[in-house]
C-alpha positions in Angstrom: -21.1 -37.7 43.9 -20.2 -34.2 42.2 -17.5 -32.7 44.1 -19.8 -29.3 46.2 -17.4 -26.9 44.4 -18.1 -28.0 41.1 -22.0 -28.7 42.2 -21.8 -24.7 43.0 -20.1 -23.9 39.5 -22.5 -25.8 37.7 -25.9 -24.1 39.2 -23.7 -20.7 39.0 -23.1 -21.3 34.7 -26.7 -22.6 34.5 -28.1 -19.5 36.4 -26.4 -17.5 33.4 -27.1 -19.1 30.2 -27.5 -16.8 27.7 -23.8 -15.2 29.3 -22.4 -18.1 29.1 -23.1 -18.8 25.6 -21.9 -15.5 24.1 -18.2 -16.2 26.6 -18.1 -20.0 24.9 -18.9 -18.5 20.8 -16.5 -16.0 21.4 -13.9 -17.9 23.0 -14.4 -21.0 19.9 -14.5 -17.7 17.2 -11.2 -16.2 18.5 -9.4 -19.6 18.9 -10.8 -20.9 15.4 -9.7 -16.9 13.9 -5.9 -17.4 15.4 -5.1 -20.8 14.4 -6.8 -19.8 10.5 -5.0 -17.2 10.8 -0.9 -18.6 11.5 -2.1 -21.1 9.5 -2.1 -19.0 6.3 0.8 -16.2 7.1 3.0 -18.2 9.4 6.4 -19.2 7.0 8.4 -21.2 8.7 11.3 -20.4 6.2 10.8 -16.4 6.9 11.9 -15.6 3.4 10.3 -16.4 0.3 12.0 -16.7 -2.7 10.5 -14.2 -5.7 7.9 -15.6 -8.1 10.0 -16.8 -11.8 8.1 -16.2 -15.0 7.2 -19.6 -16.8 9.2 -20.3 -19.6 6.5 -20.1 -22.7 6.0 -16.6 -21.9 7.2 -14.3 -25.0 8.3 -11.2 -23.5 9.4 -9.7 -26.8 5.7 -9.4 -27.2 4.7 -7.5 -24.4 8.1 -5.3 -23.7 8.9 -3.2 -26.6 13.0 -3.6 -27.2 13.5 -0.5 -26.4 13.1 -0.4 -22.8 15.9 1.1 -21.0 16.2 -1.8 -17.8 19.6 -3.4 -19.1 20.1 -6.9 -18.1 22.7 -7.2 -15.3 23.7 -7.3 -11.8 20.7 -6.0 -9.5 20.1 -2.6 -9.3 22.2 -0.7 -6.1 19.6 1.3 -5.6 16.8 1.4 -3.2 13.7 -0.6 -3.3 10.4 0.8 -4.8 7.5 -0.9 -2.9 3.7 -1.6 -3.7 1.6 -3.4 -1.8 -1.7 -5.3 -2.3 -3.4 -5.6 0.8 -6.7 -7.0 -0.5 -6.6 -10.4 -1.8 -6.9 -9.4 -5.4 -4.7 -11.4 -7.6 -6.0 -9.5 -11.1 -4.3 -6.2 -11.3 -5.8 -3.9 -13.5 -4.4 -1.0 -16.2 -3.5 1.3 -13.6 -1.8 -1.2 -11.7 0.2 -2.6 -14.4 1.0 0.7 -15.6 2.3 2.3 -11.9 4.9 -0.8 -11.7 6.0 -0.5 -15.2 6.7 3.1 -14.5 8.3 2.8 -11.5 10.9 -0.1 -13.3 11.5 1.9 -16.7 12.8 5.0 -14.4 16.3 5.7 -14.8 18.5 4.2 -13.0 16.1 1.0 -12.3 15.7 0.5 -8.9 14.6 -2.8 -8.2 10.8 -2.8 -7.7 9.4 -5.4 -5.8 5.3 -6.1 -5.7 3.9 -7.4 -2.1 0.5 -8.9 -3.0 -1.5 -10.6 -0.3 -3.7 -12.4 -2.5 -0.8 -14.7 -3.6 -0.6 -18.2 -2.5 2.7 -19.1 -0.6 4.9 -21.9 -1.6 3.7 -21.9 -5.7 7.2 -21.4 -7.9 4.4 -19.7 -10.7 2.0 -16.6 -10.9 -2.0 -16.7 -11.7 -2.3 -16.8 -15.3 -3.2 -13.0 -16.0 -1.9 -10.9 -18.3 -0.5 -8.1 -16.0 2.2 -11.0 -14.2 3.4 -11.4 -17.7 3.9 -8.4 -18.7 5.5 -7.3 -15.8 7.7 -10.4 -14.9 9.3 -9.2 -18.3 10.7 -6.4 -16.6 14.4 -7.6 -14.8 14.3 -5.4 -12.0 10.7 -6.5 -11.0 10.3 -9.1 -8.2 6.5 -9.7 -7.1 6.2 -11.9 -3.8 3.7 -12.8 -1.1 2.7 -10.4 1.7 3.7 -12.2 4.8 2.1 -9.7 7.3 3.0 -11.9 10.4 6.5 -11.9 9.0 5.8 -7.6 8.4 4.7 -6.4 11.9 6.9 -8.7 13.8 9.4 -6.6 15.8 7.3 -3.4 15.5 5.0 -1.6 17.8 2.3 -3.2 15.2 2.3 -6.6 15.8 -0.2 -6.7 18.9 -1.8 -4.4 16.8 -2.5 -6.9 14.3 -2.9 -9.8 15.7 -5.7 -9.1 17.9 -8.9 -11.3 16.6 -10.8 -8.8 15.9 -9.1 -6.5 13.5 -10.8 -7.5 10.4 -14.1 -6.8 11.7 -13.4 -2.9 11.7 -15.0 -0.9 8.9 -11.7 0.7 7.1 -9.6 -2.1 8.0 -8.4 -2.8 4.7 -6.7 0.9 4.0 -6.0 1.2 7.1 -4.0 -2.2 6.9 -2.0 -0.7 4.3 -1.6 2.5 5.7 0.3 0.3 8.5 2.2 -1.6 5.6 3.9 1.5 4.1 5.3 2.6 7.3 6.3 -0.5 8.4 8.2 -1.4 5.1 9.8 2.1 5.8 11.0 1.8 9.2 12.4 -2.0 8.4 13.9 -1.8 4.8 13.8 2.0 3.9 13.6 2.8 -0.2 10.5 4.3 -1.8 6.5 3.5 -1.2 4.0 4.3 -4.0 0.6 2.9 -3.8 -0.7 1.0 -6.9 -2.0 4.2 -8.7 0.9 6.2 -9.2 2.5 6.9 -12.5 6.3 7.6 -12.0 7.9 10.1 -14.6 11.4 11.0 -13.4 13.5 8.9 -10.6 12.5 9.0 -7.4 16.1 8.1 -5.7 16.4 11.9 -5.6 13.8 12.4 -3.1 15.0 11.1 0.3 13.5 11.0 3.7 10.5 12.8 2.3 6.8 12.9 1.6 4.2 14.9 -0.1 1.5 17.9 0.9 -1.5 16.8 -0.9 -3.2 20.2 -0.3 -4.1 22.4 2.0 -2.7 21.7 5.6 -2.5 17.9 4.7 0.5 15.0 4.1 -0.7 12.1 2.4 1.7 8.5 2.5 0.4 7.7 -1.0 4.0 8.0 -1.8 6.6 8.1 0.8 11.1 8.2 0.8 13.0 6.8 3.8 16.0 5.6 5.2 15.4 2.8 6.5 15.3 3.1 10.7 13.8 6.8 10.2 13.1 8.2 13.6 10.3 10.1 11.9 8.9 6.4 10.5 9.3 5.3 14.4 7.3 8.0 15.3 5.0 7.3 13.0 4.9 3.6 14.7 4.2 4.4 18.0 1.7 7.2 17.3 -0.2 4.2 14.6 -0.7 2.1 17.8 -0.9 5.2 20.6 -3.4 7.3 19.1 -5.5 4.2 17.6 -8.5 5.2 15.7 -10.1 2.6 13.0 -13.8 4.1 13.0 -12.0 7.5 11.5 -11.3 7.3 7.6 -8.2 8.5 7.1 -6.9 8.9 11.0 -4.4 6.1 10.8 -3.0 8.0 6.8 -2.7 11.8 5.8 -4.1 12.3 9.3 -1.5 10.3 11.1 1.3 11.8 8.9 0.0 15.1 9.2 0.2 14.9 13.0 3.5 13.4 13.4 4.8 16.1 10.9 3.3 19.2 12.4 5.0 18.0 15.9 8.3 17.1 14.2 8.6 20.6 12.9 6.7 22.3 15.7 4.3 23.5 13.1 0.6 24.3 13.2 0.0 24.4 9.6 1.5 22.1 6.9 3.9 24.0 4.5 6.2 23.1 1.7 9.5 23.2 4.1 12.4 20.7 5.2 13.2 20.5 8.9 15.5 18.2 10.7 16.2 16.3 7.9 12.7 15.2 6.5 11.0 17.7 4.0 7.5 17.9 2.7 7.2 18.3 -1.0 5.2 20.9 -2.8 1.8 19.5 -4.2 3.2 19.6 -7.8 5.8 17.1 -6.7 3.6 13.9 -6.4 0.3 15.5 -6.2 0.1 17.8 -9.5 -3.9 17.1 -9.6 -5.7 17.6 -6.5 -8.2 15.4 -5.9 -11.2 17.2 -6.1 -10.1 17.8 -9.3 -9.5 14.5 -10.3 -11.9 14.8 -13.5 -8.7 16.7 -15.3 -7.4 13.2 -15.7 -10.2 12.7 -18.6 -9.7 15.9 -20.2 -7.7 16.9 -23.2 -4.2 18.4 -23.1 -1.7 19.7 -25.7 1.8 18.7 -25.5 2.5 22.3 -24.7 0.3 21.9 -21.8 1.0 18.5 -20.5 5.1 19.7 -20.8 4.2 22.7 -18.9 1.6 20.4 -15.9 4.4 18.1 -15.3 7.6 20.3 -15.2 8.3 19.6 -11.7 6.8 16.7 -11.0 8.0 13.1 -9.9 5.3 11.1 -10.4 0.9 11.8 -10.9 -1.3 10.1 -8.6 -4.4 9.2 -10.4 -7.0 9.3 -7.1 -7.9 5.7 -8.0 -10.9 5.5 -5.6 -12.7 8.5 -7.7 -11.8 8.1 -11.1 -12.0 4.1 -11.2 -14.9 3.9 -12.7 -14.5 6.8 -15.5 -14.1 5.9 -19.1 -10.8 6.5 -20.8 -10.8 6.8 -24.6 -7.5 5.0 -26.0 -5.8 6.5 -27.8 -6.8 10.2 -27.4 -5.3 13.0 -26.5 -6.6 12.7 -22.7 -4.1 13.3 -20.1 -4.3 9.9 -18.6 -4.0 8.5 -21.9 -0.9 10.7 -22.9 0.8 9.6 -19.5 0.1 5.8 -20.5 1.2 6.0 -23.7 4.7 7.4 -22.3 5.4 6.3 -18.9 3.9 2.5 -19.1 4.2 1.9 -23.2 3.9 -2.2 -22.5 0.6 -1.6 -20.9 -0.9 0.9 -23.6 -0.1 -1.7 -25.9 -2.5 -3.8 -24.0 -4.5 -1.4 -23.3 -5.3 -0.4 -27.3 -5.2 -4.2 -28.1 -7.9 -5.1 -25.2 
């Protein structure tokens, strides 16, 4: 005979059926979500070694001889970073032309490509024109992102792993709003995100980050020592003052907050205080991005000379202008910034 305790349990669970069922799904749904989950990002090695280029690739015919990267010892520099948080694995013009830019800048900082998309273990790259290209470049390494491997040790890993994450409507910026500050804190260097085009050398900005416009930081390009209080702060606020519903709450938002109370400010201004500055918009930001359209317009040299006197790098406010139509060649100041800062990928560019 049934044991009364478990005679009791049984009516109790058959009393609530319908609650029952939803406990059960989600208990199998989270279990099934965790083990899928290590399954993929756990790396039992911790490192990965960087992807090689396969030996038929010509890179004489994608890198003009000119380029300034000599071969060598690696670069003493700092790290440039960009990350690919989607699991995109066919990187387009733009994305080509941001990492080519960052690794033909004086003094050639090694630039290394995090790309979630890519499968871990493989010696090779997808076959896609952009790896070629860009695996031409020495000082270019482009690995897996191991985000398990990322968050550990940081205020971020709980925030991560919980089950339900993905299920959150901005999850994947907001994922790489996490990355950049995470890569920060841990390794220090530079962080661009993948629509950048880098003019002048960034190692001269240090623990810094840019005013995209009125009373607003943005992390689309961030400079930090590595173990940055300010990037620690930035930590514990990500997981403290959690908001995923809120576009942009966990980026310029989070930034902006953290700044203003570092400073003991109330509005955002160009300034430097207690050793972390904010850069004027022309620095990093020299189009805003409601005007974005100026991208696609014509511009004499005279002008374009005069636009980008003090600025480090353009961001090109990929999520508006993607889908815009650039004439190459022309005059257009897109194009003109293609044709100089990322030569390898106008090449493609005018070929394609």
């Amino acid at each position: 005979r049934m044991p009364s305790c478990l005679l009791k349990l049984s009516r109790l669970l058959l009393s609530h059926k319908p609650w029952v069922l939803f406990v059960l799904i989600f208990v199998f749904v989270s279990f099934a979500y965790i083990k899928l989950h290590s399954g993929i990002w756990e790396d039992p090695k911790g490192r990965v070694p960087p992807y090689g280029l396969s030996a038929e690739i010509s890179c004489a015919h994608h890198v003009p001889s000119a380029l300034n990267v000599a071969a060598g010892p690696p670069p003493s520099t700092g790290n440039v970073f960009f990350v690919e948080t989607s699991e995109q694995t066919a990187p387009s013009y733009l994305f080509s032309c941001s990492v080519e830019s960052a690794a033909r800048t004086p003094p050639g900082a090694r630039v290394v490509v995090l790309m979630k998309g890519l499968a871990k273990g493989n010696s090779s790259l997808p076959k896609h024109w952009a790896f070629s290209l860009l695996s031409c470049f020495p000082n270019v390494q482009i690995r897996p992102l191991d985000l398990t491997q990322l968050f550990s040790g940081t205020p971020l890993k709980r925030w991560y792993l919980w089950p339900l994450r993905h299920w959150e409507p901005y999850f994947l910026p907001v994922l790489s709003d996490a990355c950049r500050i995470v890569l920060m804190w841990k390794f220090g260097g530079i962080y661009l995100d993948t629509d950048f085009i880098v003019l002048k050398n960034l190692q001269n900005l240090t623990n810094a980050l840019g005013i995209q416009g009125e009373d607003v930081l943005n992390g689309a390009f961030l400079s930090f020592k590595p173990k940055h209080k300010f990037m620690e702060l930035c930590m514990q606020d990500f997981v403290q003052d959690y908001n995923g519903w809120v576009w942009g709450h966990q980026g310029p938002e989070l930034l902006t907050r953290v700044f203003k109370k570092w400073c003991s400010l109330r509005t955002i201004r160009s300034t430097s205080c207690k050793g972390v500055s904010a850069l004027a918009p022309e620095a990093v930001y020299p189009i805003p991005w409601q005007d974005w359209r100026k991208l696609f317009e014509a511009v004499s040299a005279q002008e374009l000379h005069k636009l980008l006197h003090n600025t480090y790098a353009v961001h090109v406010w990929n999520k508006l202008s993607h889908g815009t139509k650039l004439e190459i060649p022309s005059q257009a100041l897109l194009a003109q910034l293609y044709a100089q800062f990322c030569p390898a990928t106008y090449a493609k560019m005018k070929q394609d």
